[in-house]
């Protein structure tokens, strides 16, 4: 064995920072909010609260951002003006009313989407209190408002203090309550000099004393960004959304030209098309449905991320998550539970399990890592050894682990016991003039090939220095991970496990978890090189990280999700921050991104198919009187031209409000291949978009025909 396994001992001995357990699911504090996504979409109270915003959005300066709906707004104004010329024209007034409702319904969809985040924004505002900060000025302290803090200022926080701004702990260690931000009631540990040094303004120190270096300006903290995000104040249109807007604007221009050519044909045929009819026809033919819901779909997608405690720096990152084709996942804490456990003691030839267990327990008494504790517990439970304590061993000299020795142990009662990485322990035995058992390397290789981590145990006593056996540390793969990776594979996403393990251990874990590939003995440079290779092949890459050494790779990745517990460098480099610091959240983020793209594509398909159906509903009814042959295309048998136009306009308005729940909730995500998804969308939303107008317009026409003087 080489020093590969030493890296595992290094990780084991340095991972002593206590923190809350990794989440296996969404944070309990935010499940109720998520549960409200589907319920209450048509809650009267919510609609009433959003209605004033819908009317405020009628401002042309706001409407111009959506070209399709701006055309509808202009059309509504024109029909209203022409209706004033003949106040007795019920048809003109009715068309005008429904056109205005169409614009208001479109604005209402966006207002409801924005309003769903305001409750959470209010909660965040309550957490964002104006606190007094104890800013360090040389050796003294001065009390200043938190709003006066600047980047680089050092502030002191003790038990009971509210942290005045985002920053990094540069001195001390403390327990911090982050429930105001994450919804998780369990406190977390923040300390200097590691990857868990970042703190968030508005959280509360529960114990001890820390010195924090401020890293953000007032008004630019994570709480401020999250408030802007959930309220839609900082949401900018994504590239795909801009491209779709250009397409919709182009279609609008095409239909505008088409409608503009109708009056000469009508005049030639001896009939006349009024401005009200032309506007109504234009509004029904342009893609008003998707134009009305486009912003709501984007806002709802961002809102779903917020409900899962993920802060996205831009909508571009959410879209990129939906297009990701390669997923880089850390092994520890993401694929495995994170804490390796001692599974067995394997003796070399000439030694016994009891000897190995006794020496392993003795050398682990001062090891406070979860792995070290598991060695003590296994020796006690499986081999009946009483759990000794350090105080019982008078005169014992404890040997702490160091990066140089890669070993730990104890010297007591004339015995010297060591445990650690294979290469280091073997070298130590030889330095003492001892012999190395022939099967020591074989046993270590066997454990590595099985996905475990081997730690050799050696002793020097009156019989000389020798290796007693191997401790088998086992990484436990999280339940259900293989099934999740299989779902990702069906989506066409390739998964790559990133680990510092040696290749043998990495291969075994990768096979057990079901990932497509792995990168062993990974360094920051290796991660960067892997990301660049994937991107060079035209693939989008997503990864998670929390340390400063992850920052370059997070910045290079198309979707970089930084852990909130990580360093400020990691959070600044990524384009998303997971406030729960749950590495498995990356898989959910990809699913949310795909759901956003699927919803947009499905409703676009429905809208275009909708327009085709409305074309066949209106045009035959308009010209059937002068061109009797067109009556064959009037397959719905609409009662009159006026009824046909009015029915189409009414349907056009109602279908928008009917699709609001779907745009907010999102089309149900299914882990299937792209071609199957396309076929499903064409079948469900394409065919549905063709059929729904025929049914809806006919039903409305029947109702209108019952009104005296109209039918």
XYZ file of C-alpha atoms in Angstrom:
711
model
C 0.000 0.000 0.000
C 1.104 3.552 -0.726
C 0.179 6.629 1.238
C -3.204 6.792 -0.528
C -4.916 5.562 2.584
C -3.031 8.160 4.582
C -5.202 10.764 2.949
C -8.191 9.074 4.530
C -6.593 9.168 7.970
C -5.779 12.810 7.350
C -9.401 13.545 6.490
C -10.560 11.504 9.465
C -8.376 13.330 11.919
C -9.086 16.810 10.625
C -12.863 16.410 10.323
C -13.455 17.188 13.972
C -15.676 20.219 13.520
C -19.087 19.411 14.998
C -22.065 20.503 13.010
C -25.656 19.474 12.508
C -26.283 16.170 10.823
C -26.634 16.183 7.042
C -30.232 16.538 5.945
C -31.712 13.573 4.174
C -34.743 15.547 3.117
C -36.011 19.082 2.838
C -35.720 21.209 5.972
C -38.681 20.674 8.241
C -39.006 24.379 8.776
C -39.960 24.890 5.133
C -42.108 21.888 4.340
C -45.338 23.722 5.179
C -44.448 26.466 2.710
C -43.812 23.905 0.045
C -47.096 22.251 0.803
C -48.884 25.470 -0.045
C -47.581 25.473 -3.596
C -50.410 23.459 -4.960
C -53.070 24.511 -2.493
C -54.565 27.930 -2.440
C -53.602 28.990 -5.953
C -57.094 30.429 -6.319
C -57.362 31.489 -2.697
C -59.718 34.519 -2.839
C -57.658 36.358 -0.226
C -54.489 35.872 -2.256
C -56.191 36.999 -5.460
C -57.566 40.122 -3.786
C -54.126 41.009 -2.428
C -52.584 40.568 -5.875
C -55.310 42.429 -7.791
C -54.000 45.971 -7.047
C -50.570 44.901 -8.318
C -52.198 43.552 -11.489
C -53.751 46.965 -12.186
C -50.504 48.773 -11.380
C -48.772 46.655 -14.004
C -51.032 48.200 -16.674
C -48.446 50.974 -16.859
C -47.206 50.911 -20.501
C -43.624 51.204 -19.235
C -44.122 47.864 -17.491
C -46.196 46.228 -20.230
C -43.623 46.996 -22.949
C -41.385 44.350 -21.362
C -43.827 41.747 -22.691
C -44.340 42.566 -26.402
C -47.325 40.241 -26.839
C -49.279 41.635 -23.918
C -48.301 45.187 -24.875
C -50.033 44.604 -28.226
C -53.111 43.388 -26.330
C -52.996 46.514 -24.162
C -52.838 48.759 -27.247
C -55.675 46.775 -28.788
C -57.765 47.222 -25.645
C -57.257 50.986 -25.794
C -58.180 51.096 -29.503
C -61.388 49.069 -29.093
C -62.400 51.231 -26.141
C -61.852 54.420 -28.155
C -63.862 53.081 -31.121
C -66.621 51.904 -28.788
C -67.044 55.464 -27.517
C -67.899 56.517 -31.069
C -71.007 54.343 -30.887
C -72.055 53.962 -27.234
C -74.932 51.666 -28.260
C -72.591 49.108 -29.844
C -72.841 46.271 -27.312
C -70.434 44.129 -29.364
C -67.658 46.715 -29.206
C -68.082 47.284 -25.492
C -68.143 43.543 -24.767
C -65.008 42.907 -26.807
C -63.265 45.834 -25.082
C -64.199 44.538 -21.642
C -62.849 41.057 -22.344
C -59.658 42.422 -23.873
C -59.049 44.461 -20.734
C -59.733 41.345 -18.661
C -57.189 39.475 -20.782
C -54.505 42.025 -19.885
C -55.510 42.089 -16.215
C -55.536 38.258 -16.019
C -52.035 38.183 -17.511
C -50.814 40.716 -14.953
C -52.646 38.865 -12.202
C -50.738 35.666 -13.021
C -47.448 37.495 -12.538
C -48.713 39.331 -9.448
C -49.854 36.081 -7.806
C -46.489 34.482 -8.578
C -44.695 37.412 -6.959
C -47.137 37.535 -4.061
C -46.454 33.926 -3.090
C -42.947 34.919 -2.025
C -43.929 37.993 -0.042
C -44.837 36.041 3.093
C -41.359 34.564 3.185
C -39.863 37.982 2.429
C -41.724 39.394 5.441
C -40.268 36.635 7.598
C -36.793 37.453 6.338
C -37.337 41.158 6.997
C -38.183 40.349 10.597
C -34.885 38.466 10.796
C -33.058 41.432 9.258
C -32.945 43.637 12.310
C -30.928 46.821 12.620
C -28.389 45.743 15.223
C -25.593 47.543 16.995
C -22.178 46.126 16.216
C -19.089 46.008 18.416
C -16.501 47.085 15.877
C -12.857 46.651 16.782
C -10.724 49.781 16.534
C -7.204 48.667 17.403
C -7.327 47.147 20.888
C -10.591 48.921 21.739
C -14.199 48.367 20.749
C -16.743 50.906 19.508
C -20.496 50.501 19.243
C -21.790 51.413 15.774
C -25.022 50.649 13.864
C -24.757 47.568 11.687
C -25.578 49.699 8.642
C -22.244 51.510 9.064
C -20.135 48.372 8.752
C -17.909 48.094 5.709
C -16.019 45.254 4.054
C -12.981 44.333 6.137
C -14.334 45.602 9.484
C -13.767 43.320 12.467
C -16.690 42.897 14.879
C -16.982 40.998 18.136
C -20.004 38.807 18.943
C -20.671 36.969 22.184
C -23.467 34.782 23.505
C -26.833 36.464 22.900
C -25.577 38.850 20.202
C -27.186 39.052 16.768
C -24.543 38.903 14.043
C -24.706 42.325 12.334
C -23.568 41.308 8.841
C -22.276 38.544 6.602
C -18.671 37.594 7.209
C -16.064 35.005 8.149
C -15.024 34.003 11.654
C -11.355 34.920 12.039
C -11.013 34.172 15.751
C -12.759 31.825 18.146
C -15.484 29.197 17.908
C -19.179 29.545 18.777
C -22.561 27.878 18.524
C -24.878 29.836 16.198
C -28.665 29.748 15.809
C -29.458 30.024 12.066
C -33.152 29.126 12.313
C -34.194 32.595 11.087
C -32.480 31.842 7.772
C -32.669 28.082 7.294
C -35.761 27.116 9.297
C -33.624 24.488 11.057
C -33.769 24.761 14.838
C -30.555 22.836 15.564
C -27.632 25.188 16.251
C -24.438 24.921 14.210
C -20.786 25.438 15.025
C -18.825 28.232 13.376
C -15.086 28.555 13.861
C -12.049 30.221 12.355
C -9.527 28.639 10.053
C -11.727 26.072 8.334
C -14.425 25.556 5.746
C -17.159 26.320 8.309
C -16.191 29.876 9.046
C -18.946 31.787 7.224
C -21.723 33.460 9.230
C -24.873 35.202 8.039
C -26.199 38.524 9.265
C -29.370 38.185 11.327
C -28.350 34.899 12.951
C -27.686 34.700 16.685
C -24.638 33.611 18.676
C -25.637 31.161 21.408
C -22.319 30.572 23.157
C -18.701 31.675 23.416
C -17.000 34.607 21.666
C -16.019 35.077 18.022
C -14.445 37.820 15.942
C -15.998 38.258 12.499
C -14.515 39.905 9.426
C -17.313 41.583 7.430
C -17.358 40.499 3.768
C -20.412 42.314 2.334
C -21.714 45.848 2.141
C -24.950 46.861 3.908
C -27.903 46.081 1.670
C -26.029 43.300 -0.137
C -26.219 40.560 2.495
C -27.727 37.160 1.811
C -30.946 38.193 3.516
C -31.171 41.271 1.281
C -30.535 39.186 -1.823
C -33.107 36.614 -0.768
C -35.736 39.284 -0.113
C -35.149 40.701 -3.601
C -35.282 37.216 -5.062
C -38.571 36.125 -3.517
C -40.225 39.451 -4.330
C -39.019 39.348 -7.916
C -37.355 42.736 -7.544
C -34.001 41.491 -8.804
C -35.225 38.842 -11.239
C -33.901 39.410 -14.715
C -35.016 37.553 -17.795
C -32.897 34.549 -18.639
C -31.389 33.910 -22.097
C -34.014 31.287 -22.945
C -36.788 33.582 -21.784
C -35.394 36.437 -23.887
C -35.133 34.143 -26.910
C -38.733 32.998 -26.414
C -39.870 36.616 -26.115
C -38.173 37.373 -29.442
C -39.960 34.406 -31.017
C -43.317 35.519 -29.608
C -42.703 39.087 -30.818
C -41.873 37.752 -34.293
C -45.067 35.693 -34.399
C -47.009 38.763 -33.264
C -45.558 40.805 -36.129
C -46.415 38.027 -38.610
C -50.039 37.867 -37.418
C -50.226 41.659 -37.331
C -49.269 41.758 -41.028
C -51.697 38.944 -41.785
C -54.595 40.740 -40.080
C -53.642 44.011 -41.809
C -54.179 42.330 -45.207
C -57.730 41.220 -44.370
C -59.594 44.548 -44.890
C -58.815 44.737 -48.653
C -60.042 41.146 -49.108
C -63.163 41.960 -47.114
C -63.835 45.122 -49.132
C -63.391 43.208 -52.371
C -65.869 40.625 -51.144
C -68.400 43.312 -50.312
C -68.162 43.105 -46.520
C -66.564 45.351 -43.947
C -64.295 44.495 -40.988
C -64.379 47.074 -38.204
C -61.359 47.977 -36.093
C -62.917 46.144 -33.140
C -63.159 42.940 -35.175
C -59.598 43.264 -36.483
C -58.177 43.835 -33.000
C -60.165 40.921 -31.598
C -58.927 38.712 -34.426
C -55.313 39.779 -33.845
C -55.478 39.167 -30.087
C -56.922 35.702 -30.623
C -54.270 34.714 -33.166
C -51.103 35.973 -31.463
C -49.621 33.719 -28.696
C -51.273 35.548 -25.799
C -51.436 32.468 -23.547
C -47.699 31.895 -23.206
C -47.048 35.636 -23.446
C -49.266 36.158 -20.409
C -47.775 33.315 -18.351
C -44.098 33.563 -19.280
C -43.060 35.791 -16.371
C -45.162 33.816 -13.900
C -43.422 30.583 -14.947
C -39.977 32.101 -14.347
C -40.910 33.634 -11.001
C -42.514 30.378 -9.834
C -39.362 28.438 -10.756
C -37.247 30.760 -8.622
C -39.842 30.505 -5.860
C -39.537 26.705 -5.807
C -35.814 27.119 -5.189
C -36.452 29.563 -2.345
C -38.856 27.102 -0.735
C -35.983 24.633 -0.641
C -33.716 27.239 0.949
C -31.562 27.727 -2.141
C -30.471 31.256 -3.024
C -29.891 31.639 -6.774
C -27.765 34.573 -7.838
C -29.497 34.670 -11.247
C -32.206 33.029 -13.277
C -29.506 31.939 -15.710
C -28.265 29.453 -13.094
C -31.750 27.934 -12.703
C -32.056 27.439 -16.454
C -28.542 26.019 -16.641
C -29.527 23.511 -13.942
C -32.308 22.311 -16.214
C -29.837 21.741 -19.050
C -27.126 20.071 -16.947
C -25.769 16.866 -18.452
C -22.922 16.139 -15.998
C -23.257 16.133 -12.220
C -20.139 16.216 -10.016
C -20.892 14.962 -6.509
C -18.618 14.696 -3.485
C -18.609 11.235 -2.014
C -18.536 12.122 1.673
C -21.795 13.560 2.945
C -23.456 13.386 -0.465
C -23.288 9.793 -1.646
C -22.205 8.325 1.696
C -23.329 9.232 5.201
C -20.021 10.982 5.807
C -18.830 9.307 8.999
C -16.948 6.104 8.374
C -17.590 3.422 10.949
C -15.315 0.641 12.152
C -16.808 -2.584 10.785
C -14.270 -5.253 11.800
C -10.775 -5.947 13.065
C -8.797 -8.200 10.735
C -5.643 -9.814 12.251
C -2.518 -10.631 10.251
C -1.105 -14.143 10.338
C 0.148 -14.930 13.853
C -2.117 -12.426 15.649
C -5.649 -12.710 17.022
C -8.726 -10.528 16.667
C -8.675 -9.875 20.406
C -5.129 -8.509 20.208
C -6.082 -6.225 17.320
C -9.230 -5.059 19.111
C -7.346 -4.292 22.334
C -4.597 -2.315 20.552
C -7.097 -0.510 18.301
C -9.229 0.571 21.241
C -6.192 1.696 23.233
C -4.857 3.803 20.360
C -8.302 5.399 19.781
C -9.059 6.584 23.326
C -7.799 10.085 22.537
C -9.335 10.144 19.048
C -12.517 12.213 19.263
C -13.461 11.834 15.595
C -16.596 9.791 14.779
C -14.336 7.138 13.246
C -12.181 6.964 16.370
C -15.244 6.695 18.594
C -16.598 3.877 16.416
C -13.367 1.883 16.948
C -13.797 2.116 20.728
C -17.470 1.135 20.520
C -16.815 -1.834 18.177
C -14.100 -3.194 20.503
C -16.513 -2.917 23.424
C -19.631 -4.349 21.778
C -18.168 -7.090 19.568
C -15.190 -8.191 21.608
C -16.384 -7.441 25.137
C -13.563 -5.013 25.944
C -14.447 -2.558 28.672
C -14.350 1.006 27.420
C -11.340 2.533 29.089
C -10.835 6.249 29.599
C -7.705 8.319 29.267
C -7.568 9.106 32.972
C -7.179 5.438 33.903
C -3.852 5.165 32.078
C -1.430 6.901 34.405
C 1.792 7.928 32.769
C 0.404 7.407 29.270
C 1.838 9.570 26.511
C -0.753 10.222 23.805
C 0.511 10.587 20.264
C -1.714 12.966 18.300
C -2.225 12.628 14.586
C -0.208 14.995 12.390
C -0.054 15.480 8.653
C 3.622 14.520 8.790
C 3.329 11.224 10.712
C -0.173 10.242 9.529
C -0.468 8.155 12.684
C -1.824 8.416 16.197
C -1.456 6.217 19.251
C -0.206 5.909 22.851
C 2.911 4.906 24.801
C 1.937 3.213 28.080
C 3.182 0.410 30.349
C 6.177 -0.307 28.167
C 4.074 -0.678 25.035
C 3.958 1.632 22.034
C 0.738 1.319 20.018
C 0.182 3.011 16.670
C -2.655 3.115 14.152
C -2.833 4.969 10.871
C -2.276 4.889 7.132
C -0.687 1.733 5.784
C 2.480 3.331 4.393
C 3.152 5.321 7.569
C 2.607 2.408 9.973
C 4.751 0.062 7.872
C 7.536 2.668 7.809
C 7.267 3.100 11.606
C 7.548 -0.657 12.232
C 10.642 -0.896 10.049
C 12.220 2.097 11.812
C 11.847 0.218 15.099
C 13.629 -2.765 13.592
C 10.483 -4.854 13.375
C 9.161 -7.035 10.585
C 6.112 -6.491 8.457
C 3.695 -9.394 8.050
C 3.455 -10.612 4.462
C -0.325 -10.416 4.424
C -0.601 -6.852 5.796
C -0.647 -5.316 2.324
C -2.968 -8.020 0.981
C -5.526 -7.439 3.744
C -5.394 -3.662 3.165
C -5.925 -4.108 -0.574
C -8.853 -6.428 0.021
C -10.562 -3.886 2.279
C -9.909 -1.079 -0.225
C -11.320 -3.145 -3.093
C -14.461 -3.720 -1.005
C -14.898 0.050 -0.679
C -13.544 0.354 2.835
C -10.672 2.314 4.349
C -7.901 0.232 5.970
C -5.975 1.508 8.993
C -3.050 -0.612 10.141
C -2.531 -1.278 13.861
C 0.986 -1.947 15.143
C 2.609 -2.440 18.547
C 6.128 -2.391 19.943
C 6.723 -4.302 23.196
C 9.136 -6.832 24.614
C 8.587 -9.048 21.571
C 9.609 -6.233 19.215
C 7.719 -4.075 16.719
C 5.117 -5.786 14.564
C 1.835 -5.232 12.770
C -1.145 -6.817 14.504
C -3.861 -6.279 11.921
C -6.130 -3.925 10.050
C -9.116 -1.815 11.126
C -11.805 -1.876 8.434
C -13.497 1.542 8.250
C -16.606 1.333 6.127
C -18.295 4.137 4.195
C -22.066 3.678 4.244
C -23.857 4.644 1.025
C -27.052 6.576 1.712
C -30.263 4.677 1.238
C -31.939 5.226 -2.130
C -28.908 6.784 -3.835
C -28.673 4.049 -6.486
C -32.319 4.640 -7.434
C -31.774 8.414 -7.672
C -28.750 7.940 -9.906
C -30.784 5.608 -12.086
C -33.390 8.366 -12.468
C -30.679 10.828 -13.449
C -29.392 8.332 -16.005
C -32.852 8.108 -17.552
C -32.796 11.904 -17.804
C -29.540 11.686 -19.751
C -27.424 13.060 -16.892
C -24.006 11.560 -16.253
C -22.937 11.382 -12.587
C -19.314 11.594 -11.472
C -18.256 10.937 -7.875
C -15.423 13.138 -6.579
C -13.334 11.705 -3.750
C -9.915 11.841 -2.153
C -9.937 8.058 -1.780
C -7.487 5.855 -3.598
C -8.757 4.372 -6.880
C -9.540 0.951 -5.403
C -11.757 2.375 -2.656
C -13.338 4.878 -5.035
C -14.213 2.190 -7.584
C -15.930 0.017 -4.969
C -18.039 2.897 -3.627
C -18.899 4.012 -7.162
C -20.125 0.528 -8.064
C -22.191 0.240 -4.873
C -23.754 3.695 -5.327
C -24.364 3.258 -9.059
C -22.606 6.406 -10.343
C -21.392 6.483 -13.928
C -17.787 7.472 -13.221
C -15.480 8.624 -10.440
C -12.475 10.851 -9.895
C -10.149 9.460 -7.210
C -7.478 11.306 -5.242
C -9.061 14.516 -6.482
C -7.237 17.824 -6.076
C -8.654 21.288 -6.916
C -6.670 21.179 -10.162
C -8.138 17.778 -11.028
C -11.686 19.088 -10.506
C -11.031 22.075 -12.741
C -9.543 19.880 -15.455
C -12.533 17.513 -15.329
C -15.036 20.372 -15.598
C -13.192 21.891 -18.551
C -13.066 18.513 -20.347
C -16.806 18.050 -19.909
C -17.550 21.589 -21.085
C -15.249 21.163 -24.080
C -17.518 18.292 -25.115
C -20.544 20.614 -25.139
C -21.918 19.501 -21.766
C -23.141 21.700 -18.903
C -21.644 20.813 -15.515
C -23.016 21.199 -11.986
C -21.123 20.679 -8.734
C -21.202 21.494 -5.020
C -18.482 22.737 -2.699
C -17.849 24.536 0.562
C -14.143 25.238 0.892
C -11.867 27.940 -0.466
C -10.136 25.244 -2.515
C -13.499 24.526 -4.200
C -13.912 28.143 -5.337
C -12.118 27.817 -8.715
C -14.186 24.755 -9.697
C -17.441 26.368 -8.492
C -16.698 29.407 -10.621
C -15.882 27.242 -13.654
C -18.989 25.035 -13.351
C -22.161 26.119 -15.130
C -24.078 25.501 -11.899
C -21.963 25.942 -8.776
C -23.835 25.315 -5.528
C -21.927 26.576 -2.478
C -22.805 25.427 1.031
C -23.889 28.174 3.440
C -21.568 26.653 6.050
C -18.639 27.151 3.684
C -16.246 30.009 3.218
C -17.158 33.361 1.703
C -14.832 32.587 -1.210
C -16.885 29.492 -2.080
C -20.187 31.373 -1.815
C -18.958 34.209 -3.994
C -17.624 31.779 -6.609
C -20.852 29.766 -6.917
C -24.045 30.985 -8.557
C -26.259 29.324 -5.952
C -26.027 29.003 -2.168
C -27.752 26.220 -0.260
C -28.726 27.704 3.094
C -29.248 24.208 4.540
C -25.748 23.082 3.477
C -27.154 19.775 2.251
C -24.930 18.422 -0.566
C -27.678 16.166 -1.956
C -29.736 19.304 -2.682
C -27.882 19.526 -6.016
C -30.018 16.700 -7.391
C -33.205 18.558 -6.414
C -31.882 21.781 -7.972
C -31.389 19.977 -11.284
C -34.943 18.629 -11.086
C -36.327 22.131 -10.374
C -34.410 23.534 -13.345
C -35.728 20.818 -15.623
C -39.266 21.366 -14.353
C -38.964 25.078 -15.191
C -37.866 24.335 -18.776
C -40.485 21.601 -19.188
C -43.260 23.916 -17.958
C -42.213 26.694 -20.305
C -41.975 24.301 -23.256
C -45.279 22.597 -22.486
C -47.244 25.846 -22.190
C -45.587 27.247 -25.322
C -46.695 24.123 -27.200
C -50.212 24.508 -25.798
C -50.348 28.200 -26.693
C -49.270 27.793 -30.326
C -51.638 24.850 -30.830
C -54.325 27.002 -29.220
C -53.804 29.742 -31.797
C -54.131 27.309 -34.694
C -57.462 26.069 -33.333
C -58.775 29.630 -32.823
C -57.845 30.427 -36.425
C -60.170 27.668 -37.637
C -62.864 28.911 -35.268
C -62.895 32.559 -36.375
C -61.890 32.883 -40.039
C -64.581 30.529 -41.485
C -67.276 32.229 -39.408
C -66.159 35.678 -40.598
C -66.225 34.973 -44.319
C -68.718 32.107 -44.663
C -71.448 34.563 -45.678
C -69.496 35.964 -48.642
C -67.530 32.799 -49.424
C -69.999 29.947 -48.849
C -67.254 27.382 -49.460
C -65.600 28.372 -46.198
C -68.660 27.166 -44.325
C -67.246 23.644 -44.626
C -64.373 24.732 -42.377
C -66.816 25.992 -39.739
C -66.702 22.546 -38.156
C -67.943 23.868 -34.789
C -71.083 25.293 -36.371
C -70.777 28.651 -34.600
C -74.031 30.572 -34.714
C -72.797 33.895 -36.183
C -69.624 35.890 -36.968
C -70.162 38.134 -33.929
C -70.697 35.119 -31.679
C -67.591 33.402 -33.100
C -65.356 36.413 -32.421
C -66.779 37.085 -28.978
C -66.525 33.391 -27.993
C -62.887 33.276 -29.072
C -62.044 36.459 -27.141
C -63.784 35.183 -23.996
C -62.037 31.808 -24.275
C -58.705 33.564 -24.844
C -59.089 35.440 -21.554
C -60.400 32.525 -19.489
C -57.727 30.052 -20.623
C -55.044 32.351 -19.160
C -56.568 32.336 -15.700
C -57.237 28.582 -15.998
C -53.536 27.908 -16.652
C -52.222 30.046 -13.778
C -52.135 27.087 -11.312
C -50.155 24.983 -13.785
C -47.671 27.793 -14.449
C -47.123 28.322 -10.710
C -47.020 24.668 -9.715
C -45.089 23.559 -12.783
C -45.656 20.633 -15.097
C -45.059 17.401 -13.246
C -41.449 16.333 -13.648
C -40.765 12.793 -14.847
C -37.242 11.327 -15.154
C -37.478 10.244 -18.788
C -35.361 10.786 -21.877
C -35.692 13.938 -23.977
C -37.415 12.197 -26.922
C -40.022 10.583 -24.654
C -40.611 13.916 -22.940
C -41.067 15.619 -26.324
C -43.582 12.996 -27.460
C -45.490 13.323 -24.204
C -45.637 17.121 -24.388
C -46.771 17.048 -28.020
C -49.454 14.515 -27.152
C -50.729 16.105 -23.944
C -50.192 19.821 -24.536
C -50.039 19.966 -28.326
C -53.143 17.862 -28.872
C -54.786 19.406 -25.807
C -54.085 22.868 -27.166
C -55.824 21.934 -30.424
C -58.886 20.327 -28.853
C -59.518 22.683 -25.892
C -60.428 25.768 -28.001
C -62.918 23.820 -30.121
C -64.710 22.609 -27.012
C -64.404 25.860 -25.050
C -65.385 28.197 -27.878
C -68.360 26.020 -28.818
C -69.639 25.971 -25.222
C -69.277 29.749 -24.940
C -71.005 30.171 -28.325
C -73.939 28.087 -27.092
C -74.273 30.296 -24.027
C -74.048 33.491 -26.092
C -76.647 32.220 -28.557
C -79.120 31.957 -25.676
C -78.896 35.718 -25.067
C -81.743 37.479 -26.926
C -80.557 39.752 -29.704
C -77.035 38.276 -29.819
C -77.329 34.681 -30.949
